[in-house]
Coordinates of N, CA, C and O in Angstrom, one line a residue:
M9 N 0.8 -1.2 0.0 CA 0.0 0.0 0.0 C 0.9 1.2 0.0 O 1.8 1.3 0.8
V10 N 0.6 2.2 -0.9 CA 1.4 3.4 -0.9 C 0.7 4.4 0.0 O -0.5 4.6 0.0
F11 N 1.6 5.0 0.9 CA 1.1 6.0 1.8 C 0.9 7.4 1.1 O 1.9 7.8 0.5
R12 N -0.3 7.9 1.1 CA -0.5 9.2 0.5 C -0.7 10.2 1.6 O -1.8 10.2 2.3
A13 N 0.2 11.1 1.8 CA 0.2 12.0 2.9 C -1.0 12.9 2.9 O -1.6 13.3 3.9
R14 N -1.4 13.3 1.7 CA -2.5 14.3 1.6 C -3.8 13.8 2.2 O -4.5 14.5 2.8
R15 N -4.0 12.5 2.1 CA -5.2 11.8 2.6 C -5.3 12.0 4.1 O -6.3 12.1 4.7
F16 N -4.1 11.8 4.8 CA -4.2 11.8 6.3 C -3.7 13.1 6.9 O -3.4 13.1 8.1
M17 N -3.5 14.1 6.1 CA -3.1 15.4 6.7 C -4.0 15.9 7.8 O -3.5 16.3 8.8
P18 N -5.3 15.9 7.6 CA -6.2 16.3 8.7 C -5.9 15.6 10.0 O -5.9 16.2 11.1
A19 N -5.8 14.3 10.0 CA -5.5 13.5 11.2 C -4.2 13.9 11.8 O -4.0 14.0 13.0
A20 N -3.2 14.0 10.9 CA -1.8 14.4 11.4 C -1.9 15.8 12.1 O -1.3 16.0 13.1
L21 N -2.6 16.7 11.5 CA -2.7 18.1 12.0 C -3.5 18.1 13.4 O -3.2 18.9 14.2
L22 N -4.4 17.2 13.5 CA -5.2 17.1 14.8 C -4.3 16.6 15.9 O -4.5 16.9 17.1
C23 N -3.3 15.8 15.5 CA -2.4 15.1 16.5 C -1.2 16.0 16.9 O -0.6 15.7 18.0
C24 N -0.9 16.9 16.2 CA 0.4 17.6 16.4 C 0.1 19.0 17.0 O -1.0 19.6 16.7
T25 N 1.0 19.5 17.8 CA 0.9 20.9 18.3 C 2.0 21.6 17.7 O 3.2 21.3 17.8
F26 N 1.7 22.7 17.1 CA 2.7 23.6 16.5 C 2.1 24.9 16.2 O 0.9 25.1 16.2
T27 N 2.9 25.9 15.9 CA 2.5 27.2 15.7 C 2.4 27.5 14.2 O 3.4 27.3 13.5
V28 N 1.3 28.0 13.8 CA 1.2 28.4 12.4 C 0.4 29.7 12.4 O -0.3 30.1 13.3
Q29 N 0.4 30.4 11.2 CA -0.3 31.6 11.1 C -1.8 31.2 10.9 O -2.1 30.2 10.3
A30 N -2.7 32.1 11.3 CA -4.1 31.8 11.2 C -4.6 31.4 9.8 O -5.4 30.6 9.6
S31 N -4.0 32.1 8.8 CA -4.4 31.8 7.4 C -4.0 30.4 6.9 O -4.5 29.9 6.0
D32 N -3.0 29.8 7.6 CA -2.5 28.5 7.2 C -3.1 27.3 7.9 O -2.8 26.2 7.7
V33 N -4.0 27.6 8.9 CA -4.7 26.5 9.6 C -5.7 25.8 8.7 O -6.6 26.5 8.2
P34 N -5.6 24.5 8.6 CA -6.6 23.8 7.7 C -8.0 23.8 8.4 O -8.1 23.6 9.6
T35 N -9.0 24.1 7.6 CA -10.3 24.2 8.1 C -11.2 23.2 7.3 O -10.9 22.8 6.2
G36 N -12.4 23.0 7.8 CA -13.4 22.1 7.2 C -14.8 22.6 7.6 O -14.9 23.4 8.4
D37 N -15.7 22.0 6.9 CA -17.1 22.2 7.2 C -17.7 20.9 7.8 O -18.0 20.0 7.0
F38 N -17.7 20.7 9.1 CA -17.9 19.5 9.7 C -19.4 19.2 10.0 O -20.1 20.1 10.5
W39 N -19.8 17.9 9.9 CA -21.1 17.4 10.1 C -21.1 16.1 10.9 O -20.2 15.2 10.6
V40 N -21.9 16.0 11.9 CA -22.1 14.7 12.5 C -23.0 13.9 11.6 O -24.2 14.3 11.5
I41 N -22.5 12.8 11.0 CA -23.4 12.1 10.0 C -24.0 10.9 10.7 O -25.0 10.3 10.1
H42 N -23.4 10.4 11.8 CA -24.0 9.2 12.4 C -23.4 9.1 13.8 O -22.3 9.5 14.1
H43 N -24.2 8.6 14.7 CA -23.7 8.2 16.0 C -24.4 6.9 16.5 O -25.5 6.6 16.1
Q44 N -23.7 6.2 17.3 CA -24.2 4.9 17.8 C -23.6 4.6 19.1 O -22.6 5.2 19.5
G45 N -24.1 3.6 19.8 CA -23.6 3.2 21.1 C -24.5 3.7 22.2 O -25.7 4.1 21.9
S46 N -24.0 3.6 23.4 CA -24.8 4.0 24.6 C -23.9 4.6 25.6 O -22.7 4.8 25.3
L47 N -24.5 4.9 26.8 CA -23.7 5.5 27.8 C -22.3 4.9 28.0 O -22.2 3.7 28.3
G48 N -21.3 5.7 27.8 CA -19.9 5.2 28.0 C -19.3 4.5 26.8 O -18.1 4.3 26.8
T49 N -20.1 4.2 25.8 CA -19.5 3.5 24.6 C -19.9 4.1 23.3 O -20.0 3.5 22.3
N50 N -20.3 5.4 23.4 CA -20.7 6.1 22.2 C -19.6 6.2 21.1 O -18.4 6.2 21.4
Q51 N -20.1 6.3 19.9 CA -19.2 6.5 18.7 C -19.9 7.6 17.9 O -21.1 7.5 17.7
A52 N -19.1 8.6 17.5 CA -19.7 9.6 16.6 C -18.8 9.7 15.3 O -17.6 9.6 15.4
F53 N -19.5 9.8 14.2 CA -18.9 9.9 12.9 C -19.1 11.3 12.3 O -20.2 11.7 12.2
I54 N -18.0 11.9 12.1 CA -18.0 13.3 11.6 C -17.3 13.4 10.3 O -16.2 12.9 10.1
A55 N -18.1 14.0 9.3 CA -17.6 14.1 7.9 C -17.2 15.6 7.6 O -17.8 16.5 8.1
D56 N -16.2 15.7 6.8 CA -15.8 17.1 6.4 C -16.5 17.3 5.0 O -16.1 16.7 4.0
G57 N -17.4 18.2 5.0 CA -18.2 18.6 3.8 C -17.7 19.7 3.0 O -18.3 20.2 2.1
D58 N -16.5 20.3 3.4 CA -16.0 21.4 2.7 C -15.6 21.0 1.3 O -14.9 20.0 1.1
A59 N -16.1 21.7 0.3 CA -15.9 21.3 -1.1 C -14.4 21.2 -1.5 O -14.0 20.4 -2.3
N60 N -13.6 22.0 -0.8 CA -12.1 22.0 -1.0 C -11.5 20.7 -0.5 O -10.3 20.4 -0.8
N61 N -12.2 20.0 0.4 CA -11.6 18.8 1.0 C -12.3 17.5 0.5 O -12.1 16.4 1.0
I62 N -13.1 17.6 -0.5 CA -13.7 16.5 -1.2 C -13.0 16.3 -2.5 O -13.1 17.2 -3.3
Y63 N -12.3 15.2 -2.7 CA -11.5 15.1 -3.9 C -12.1 14.2 -4.9 O -12.7 13.2 -4.6
A64 N -11.9 14.5 -6.2 CA -12.4 13.7 -7.3 C -11.4 12.6 -7.5 O -10.2 12.7 -7.5
R65 N -11.9 11.4 -7.7 CA -11.1 10.2 -8.0 C -11.4 9.7 -9.4 O -12.5 10.0 -10.0
P66 N -10.6 8.9 -10.0 CA -10.8 8.3 -11.3 C -12.2 7.6 -11.3 O -12.6 7.0 -10.4
G67 N -12.8 7.7 -12.5 CA -14.1 7.0 -12.7 C -15.3 7.7 -12.1 O -16.4 7.2 -12.0
G68 N -15.1 9.0 -11.7 CA -16.2 9.8 -11.2 C -16.5 9.6 -9.7 O -17.4 10.2 -9.2
A69 N -15.7 8.9 -9.0 CA -15.9 8.7 -7.6 C -15.3 10.0 -6.9 O -14.6 10.8 -7.4
K70 N -15.8 10.1 -5.6 CA -15.3 11.3 -4.8 C -14.8 10.7 -3.5 O -15.2 9.6 -3.0
S71 N -13.9 11.4 -2.9 CA -13.2 11.0 -1.6 C -13.4 12.1 -0.6 O -13.2 13.2 -0.9
L72 N -13.7 11.7 0.6 CA -13.8 12.6 1.7 C -13.3 12.0 3.0 O -13.2 10.8 3.1
G73 N -13.0 12.9 4.0 CA -12.5 12.4 5.3 C -13.7 12.2 6.2 O -14.6 13.1 6.3
V74 N -13.7 11.1 6.9 CA -14.7 10.8 7.9 C -13.9 10.4 9.2 O -13.0 9.6 9.1
Y75 N -14.3 11.0 10.3 CA -13.6 10.8 11.6 C -14.5 10.1 12.6 O -15.6 10.6 12.8
Q76 N -14.1 8.9 13.0 CA -14.9 8.2 14.0 C -14.3 8.4 15.4 O -13.2 8.0 15.7
F77 N -15.1 9.1 16.3 CA -14.6 9.4 17.6 C -15.2 8.3 18.5 O -16.4 7.9 18.4
N78 N -14.4 7.8 19.4 CA -14.8 6.7 20.4 C -14.7 7.2 21.8 O -13.8 7.9 22.2
E79 N -15.7 6.8 22.5 CA -15.8 7.2 23.9 C -15.3 6.1 24.8 O -14.8 6.3 25.9
A80 N -15.4 4.8 24.4 CA -15.0 3.7 25.2 C -13.5 3.7 25.6 O -12.7 3.9 24.7
P81 N -13.2 3.4 26.8 CA -11.8 3.3 27.2 C -11.1 2.1 26.4 O -11.8 1.1 26.1
G82 N -9.9 2.3 26.1 CA -9.1 1.3 25.4 C -9.2 1.3 23.9 O -8.6 0.5 23.2
T83 N -10.1 2.2 23.4 CA -10.2 2.3 22.0 C -9.5 3.6 21.5 O -9.2 4.5 22.3
P84 N -9.1 3.7 20.2 CA -8.5 4.9 19.7 C -9.4 6.1 20.0 O -10.6 6.0 20.0
T85 N -8.7 7.2 20.3 CA -9.5 8.5 20.5 C -10.3 8.8 19.3 O -11.5 9.1 19.4
F86 N -9.7 8.6 18.1 CA -10.5 8.7 16.8 C -9.8 8.0 15.7 O -8.6 7.7 15.8
T87 N -10.5 7.6 14.7 CA -10.0 7.0 13.5 C -10.3 7.9 12.4 O -11.5 8.3 12.2
A88 N -9.3 8.2 11.6 CA -9.6 9.1 10.4 C -9.6 8.1 9.2 O -8.7 7.3 8.9
Y89 N -10.7 8.2 8.4 CA -11.0 7.4 7.3 C -10.9 8.2 6.0 O -11.5 9.3 6.0
D90 N -10.4 7.6 5.0 CA -10.5 8.2 3.6 C -11.6 7.3 2.9 O -11.3 6.2 2.6
V91 N -12.8 7.9 2.8 CA -13.9 7.1 2.2 C -14.1 7.6 0.8 O -14.2 8.7 0.5
E92 N -14.2 6.6 -0.1 CA -14.4 6.8 -1.5 C -15.9 6.4 -1.8 O -16.3 5.4 -1.4
I93 N -16.5 7.3 -2.5 CA -18.0 7.2 -2.8 C -18.2 7.3 -4.3 O -17.7 8.3 -4.9
D94 N -18.9 6.4 -4.9 CA -19.3 6.4 -6.3 C -20.8 6.6 -6.3 O -21.6 5.6 -6.1
C95 N -21.3 7.8 -6.5 CA -22.7 8.1 -6.5 C -23.5 7.5 -7.6 O -24.6 6.9 -7.4
A96 N -22.9 7.4 -8.8 CA -23.5 6.9 -10.0 C -23.8 5.4 -9.8 O -24.9 4.9 -10.2
K97 N -22.9 4.7 -9.1 CA -23.1 3.2 -8.9 C -23.6 2.9 -7.5 O -23.7 1.7 -7.1
N98 N -23.9 4.0 -6.7 CA -24.4 3.8 -5.3 C -23.6 2.9 -4.5 O -24.1 1.9 -3.9
R99 N -22.3 3.1 -4.4 CA -21.4 2.3 -3.7 C -20.4 3.1 -2.9 O -20.1 4.3 -3.2
V100 N -19.7 2.4 -1.9 CA -18.8 3.1 -1.0 C -17.7 2.1 -0.6 O -18.0 0.9 -0.5
R101 N -16.5 2.7 -0.3 CA -15.4 1.8 0.2 C -14.4 2.7 1.0 O -14.4 3.9 0.9
I102 N -13.6 2.1 1.8 CA -12.6 2.8 2.5 C -11.3 2.6 1.8 O -10.9 1.5 1.5
M103 N -10.6 3.7 1.6 CA -9.3 3.7 0.9 C -8.1 3.9 1.9 O -7.0 3.7 1.5
G104 N -8.3 4.3 3.1 CA -7.3 4.4 4.0 C -7.8 4.7 5.4 O -9.0 5.2 5.5
A105 N -7.1 4.4 6.5 CA -7.5 4.6 7.8 C -6.3 4.7 8.8 O -5.4 4.0 8.6
Q106 N -6.4 5.7 9.7 CA -5.4 5.9 10.7 C -6.0 6.0 12.0 O -7.0 6.8 12.2
D107 N -5.6 5.3 13.0 CA -6.0 5.4 14.4 C -5.1 6.5 15.1 O -3.9 6.4 15.0
Y108 N -5.8 7.3 15.9 CA -5.0 8.2 16.8 C -5.4 7.9 18.2 O -6.6 7.8 18.6
R109 N -4.4 7.7 19.1 CA -4.6 7.5 20.5 C -4.0 8.7 21.3 O -2.7 8.8 21.2
S110 N -4.8 9.5 21.9 CA -4.3 10.7 22.6 C -3.4 10.3 23.8 O -2.5 11.0 24.2
V111 N -3.7 9.2 24.4 CA -3.0 8.7 25.6 C -1.5 8.6 25.3 O -0.6 9.0 26.0
F112 N -1.2 8.0 24.1 CA 0.2 7.8 23.7 C 0.6 8.8 22.7 O 1.8 8.8 22.2
N113 N -0.3 9.7 22.2 CA 0.0 10.7 21.2 C 0.6 10.0 20.0 O 1.7 10.4 19.5
E114 N -0.1 9.0 19.5 CA 0.5 8.2 18.4 C -0.6 8.0 17.3 O -1.8 7.9 17.6
L115 N -0.1 8.0 16.1 CA -0.9 7.8 14.9 C -0.4 6.5 14.3 O 0.7 6.3 14.0
R116 N -1.4 5.5 14.1 CA -1.0 4.2 13.5 C -2.0 3.8 12.5 O -3.2 4.2 12.5
P117 N -1.5 3.0 11.5 CA -2.5 2.5 10.5 C -3.5 1.6 11.2 O -3.3 0.9 12.1
A118 N -4.8 1.8 10.7 CA -5.9 1.0 11.2 C -6.2 -0.1 10.1 O -6.0 0.1 8.9
K119 N -6.8 -1.2 10.6 CA -7.2 -2.2 9.6 C -8.5 -1.8 8.9 O -9.4 -1.2 9.5
F120 N -8.6 -2.1 7.6 CA -9.7 -1.8 6.8 C -9.7 -2.6 5.6 O -8.7 -3.2 5.2
S121 N -10.9 -2.7 4.9 CA -11.0 -3.4 3.6 C -11.2 -2.4 2.6 O -12.1 -1.5 2.7
S122 N -10.4 -2.4 1.5 CA -10.6 -1.4 0.5 C -11.6 -1.9 -0.6 O -11.7 -1.2 -1.7
Q123 N -12.3 -3.0 -0.4 CA -13.3 -3.5 -1.4 C -14.5 -2.6 -1.3 O -14.9 -2.1 -0.3
W124 N -15.2 -2.6 -2.4 CA -16.5 -1.9 -2.4 C -17.4 -2.7 -1.5 O -17.5 -3.9 -1.6
Q125 N -18.1 -2.0 -0.6 CA -18.9 -2.7 0.4 C -20.2 -3.2 -0.2 O -21.0 -2.4 -0.8
T126 N -20.5 -4.5 0.0 CA -21.8 -5.0 -0.5 C -22.9 -4.7 0.5 O -24.1 -4.5 0.2
K127 N -22.6 -4.8 1.8 CA -23.5 -4.4 2.9 C -22.8 -3.5 3.8 O -22.3 -3.9 4.9
P128 N -22.7 -2.2 3.4 CA -22.0 -1.2 4.2 C -22.6 -1.0 5.6 O -23.8 -1.1 5.8
E129 N -21.7 -0.7 6.6 CA -22.2 -0.3 7.9 C -23.0 1.0 7.8 O -22.8 1.7 6.8
A130 N -23.8 1.3 8.8 CA -24.6 2.4 8.8 C -23.9 3.7 8.6 O -24.3 4.6 7.8
W131 N -22.7 3.9 9.2 CA -21.9 5.1 9.0 C -21.4 5.3 7.6 O -21.3 6.4 7.1
L132 N -21.1 4.1 6.9 CA -20.7 4.2 5.5 C -21.9 4.6 4.6 O -21.7 5.4 3.6
V133 N -23.1 4.1 4.9 CA -24.3 4.5 4.1 C -24.5 6.0 4.3 O -24.8 6.7 3.4
Q134 N -24.4 6.4 5.6 CA -24.6 7.9 5.8 C -23.5 8.7 5.1 O -23.8 9.8 4.6
S135 N -22.3 8.2 5.0 CA -21.2 8.9 4.3 C -21.6 9.0 2.9 O -21.4 10.1 2.2
R136 N -22.1 7.9 2.3 CA -22.5 8.0 0.9 C -23.6 9.0 0.7 O -23.6 9.8 -0.2
D137 N -24.6 8.9 1.5 CA -25.8 9.8 1.4 C -25.3 11.3 1.6 O -25.9 12.2 1.0
F138 N -24.4 11.5 2.5 CA -23.8 12.8 2.8 C -23.3 13.5 1.5 O -23.6 14.6 1.2
V139 N -22.6 12.7 0.7 CA -22.0 13.2 -0.6 C -23.0 13.2 -1.7 O -23.2 14.2 -2.4
C140 N -23.8 12.1 -1.8 CA -24.7 11.9 -3.0 C -26.0 12.6 -2.9 O -26.6 12.9 -3.9
R141 N -26.5 12.8 -1.6 CA -27.8 13.5 -1.4 C -27.6 14.6 -0.4 O -28.3 14.6 0.7
P142 N -26.9 15.7 -0.8 CA -26.7 16.7 0.2 C -28.0 17.5 0.7 O -28.0 18.0 1.8
T143 N -29.0 17.5 -0.2 CA -30.2 18.2 0.2 C -31.0 17.4 1.3 O -31.9 17.9 1.9
E144 N -30.6 16.1 1.5 CA -31.3 15.3 2.5 C -30.6 15.2 3.9 O -31.0 14.4 4.7
R145 N -29.6 16.0 4.1 CA -28.8 15.9 5.3 C -29.6 16.2 6.5 O -29.5 15.4 7.5
Q146 N -30.4 17.2 6.5 CA -31.3 17.5 7.7 C -32.3 16.4 7.9 O -32.5 16.0 9.1
A147 N -32.9 15.9 6.9 CA -33.9 14.9 7.0 C -33.3 13.6 7.5 O -34.0 12.8 8.2
K148 N -32.0 13.3 7.3 CA -31.4 12.1 7.7 C -30.7 12.3 9.1 O -29.9 11.5 9.5
K149 N -31.1 13.4 9.8 CA -30.7 13.7 11.1 C -29.2 14.0 11.2 O -28.5 13.7 12.3
M150 N -28.6 14.5 10.2 CA -27.2 14.8 10.2 C -27.1 16.2 10.8 O -27.9 17.1 10.5
Q151 N -26.2 16.4 11.8 CA -26.1 17.7 12.5 C -24.9 18.5 12.0 O -23.7 18.0 12.0
H152 N -25.1 19.7 11.6 CA -24.1 20.6 11.1 C -23.3 21.2 12.3 O -23.9 21.9 13.1
L153 N -22.0 20.9 12.4 CA -21.2 21.5 13.5 C -20.7 22.9 13.0 O -20.4 23.7 13.9
G154 N -20.5 23.1 11.7 CA -20.0 24.4 11.2 C -18.6 24.3 10.7 O -17.9 23.3 10.8
A155 N -18.2 25.4 10.1 CA -16.9 25.5 9.6 C -15.9 25.9 10.7 O -16.3 26.8 11.5
M156 N -14.8 25.2 10.8 CA -13.9 25.4 11.9 C -12.5 24.8 11.6 O -12.5 24.0 10.7
P157 N -11.5 25.2 12.3 CA -10.2 24.5 12.1 C -10.3 23.0 12.6 O -11.1 22.7 13.4
A158 N -9.5 22.2 11.9 CA -9.5 20.8 12.2 C -9.2 20.5 13.7 O -9.8 19.6 14.3
S159 N -8.4 21.3 14.3 CA -8.0 21.1 15.7 C -9.3 21.4 16.6 O -9.4 20.7 17.6
Q160 N -10.1 22.3 16.2 CA -11.3 22.6 17.0 C -12.3 21.4 16.8 O -13.0 21.0 17.8
M161 N -12.4 20.8 15.7 CA -13.3 19.7 15.4 C -12.9 18.5 16.3 O -13.8 17.8 16.7
A162 N -11.6 18.4 16.6 CA -11.2 17.3 17.4 C -11.8 17.3 18.8 O -12.0 16.3 19.5
K163 N -12.2 18.5 19.2 CA -12.9 18.7 20.6 C -14.4 18.4 20.5 O -15.0 18.2 21.5
A164 N -14.9 18.4 19.3 CA -16.4 18.2 19.1 C -16.8 16.8 19.5 O -17.9 16.7 20.0
G165 N -16.0 15.8 19.3 CA -16.4 14.4 19.6 C -16.7 14.3 21.1 O -17.8 13.9 21.5
P166 N -15.7 14.6 22.0 CA -16.0 14.5 23.4 C -17.2 15.4 23.9 O -17.9 15.0 24.8
E167 N -17.3 16.6 23.3 CA -18.4 17.4 23.7 C -19.8 16.8 23.3 O -20.7 16.8 24.0
L168 N -19.8 16.1 22.1 CA -21.0 15.4 21.7 C -21.3 14.3 22.6 O -22.4 14.0 23.0
F169 N -20.3 13.5 23.1 CA -20.5 12.4 24.0 C -21.1 13.0 25.3 O -22.0 12.3 25.9
R170 N -20.6 14.1 25.8 CA -21.2 14.7 27.0 C -22.7 15.0 26.8 O -23.5 14.6 27.7
A171 N -23.1 15.5 25.7 CA -24.5 15.8 25.4 C -25.3 14.5 25.3 O -26.4 14.4 25.9
L172 N -24.8 13.5 24.6 CA -25.5 12.3 24.4 C -25.6 11.6 25.8 O -26.7 11.0 26.1
N173 N -24.6 11.6 26.6 CA -24.7 11.0 28.0 C -25.7 11.7 28.9 O -26.4 11.1 29.6
R174 N -25.8 13.0 28.8 CA -26.8 13.8 29.5 C -28.2 13.3 29.2 O -29.0 13.1 30.0
E175 N -28.4 13.2 27.8 CA -29.7 12.8 27.4 C -30.0 11.4 27.8 O -31.2 11.1 28.2
A176 N -29.0 10.5 27.7 CA -29.2 9.1 28.1 C -29.6 9.0 29.6 O -30.5 8.3 30.0
L177 N -28.8 9.8 30.5 CA -29.1 9.8 31.9 C -30.5 10.3 32.2 O -31.2 9.8 33.0
K178 N -30.8 11.4 31.5 CA -32.2 12.0 31.7 C -33.3 11.0 31.3 O -34.2 10.9 32.1
A179 N -33.1 10.3 30.2 CA -34.1 9.3 29.8 C -34.2 8.2 30.8 O -35.3 7.7 31.1
T180 N -33.1 7.7 31.4 CA -33.1 6.7 32.4 C -33.8 7.1 33.7 O -34.6 6.4 34.2
I181 N -33.5 8.3 34.1 CA -34.1 8.9 35.3 C -35.6 9.0 35.1 O -36.4 8.7 36.0
M182 N -36.0 9.5 33.9 CA -37.5 9.7 33.6 C -38.2 8.3 33.6 O -39.3 8.2 34.1
Q183 N -37.5 7.3 33.1 CA -38.1 6.0 33.0 C -38.3 5.4 34.5 O -39.3 4.8 34.8
Q184 N -37.3 5.6 35.3 CA -37.4 5.2 36.7 C -38.5 5.9 37.4 O -39.2 5.3 38.2
I185 N -38.7 7.2 37.2 CA -39.8 7.9 37.8 C -41.1 7.4 37.3 O -42.0 7.2 38.1
D186 N -41.2 7.2 36.0 CA -42.5 6.6 35.5 C -42.8 5.3 36.1 O -43.9 5.0 36.4
E187 N -41.8 4.4 36.2 CA -42.0 3.1 36.8 C -42.4 3.2 38.3 O -43.2 2.5 38.8
A188 N -41.8 4.2 39.0 CA -42.1 4.4 40.4 C -43.6 4.8 40.5 O -44.3 4.3 41.4
F189 N -44.0 5.7 39.7 CA -45.4 6.2 39.7 C -46.4 5.1 39.3 O -47.4 4.9 39.9
A190 N -46.0 4.2 38.4 CA -46.8 3.1 38.0 C -47.0 2.1 39.1 O -48.0 1.4 39.2
Q191 N -46.0 2.0 40.0 CA -46.1 1.0 41.1 C -46.8 1.6 42.4 O -47.1 0.8 43.3
M192 N -47.1 2.9 42.4 CA -47.7 3.5 43.5 C -49.2 3.0 43.6 O -49.9 2.9 42.6
P193 N -49.7 2.7 44.8 CA -51.1 2.3 44.9 C -52.0 3.5 44.5 O -51.8 4.6 44.8
A194 N -53.1 3.1 43.9 CA -54.1 4.2 43.5 C -55.0 4.4 44.7 O -55.3 3.5 45.4
K195 N -55.4 5.7 44.9 CA -56.2 6.0 46.1 C -57.6 6.0 45.7 O -58.2 6.2 44.8

């Protein structure tokens, strides 16, 4: 496999601390395209929808960066994927992946299959829809985070987990209250 630095530049920039001028900071237009999991094990998938960061590939396919943030201990802080999408043939595949672990401040290659997916995972379907059906983003519950530097986007995953966990705790507490009221004797 040939390493293409351009593909993983956003991941590398998120991992490094260095001083640059404000005009040199890479930015993107980030969207939460999918989230899954539960309290303590959430995963959020964030795509960069900036037209300057979506690349044309041979055969009419397009490539974009998708970042999987993990909340569970022992998992990479995030994984940066290079996702290739062919809208005309309604297919998707992964062309590259890098895991970043903030505990060790290391970036390592992640395992992936570069085959066109016959039964893609939900986040890959959402990635395809993100590129191929941009007018349906709101209807598909994709949340716009906004345009920001890549380093700021790296903080969005943990913030999203805090919000998801608050909602999960609130729902659990409300369920317990409802169950308690249901068990109370009627007068």
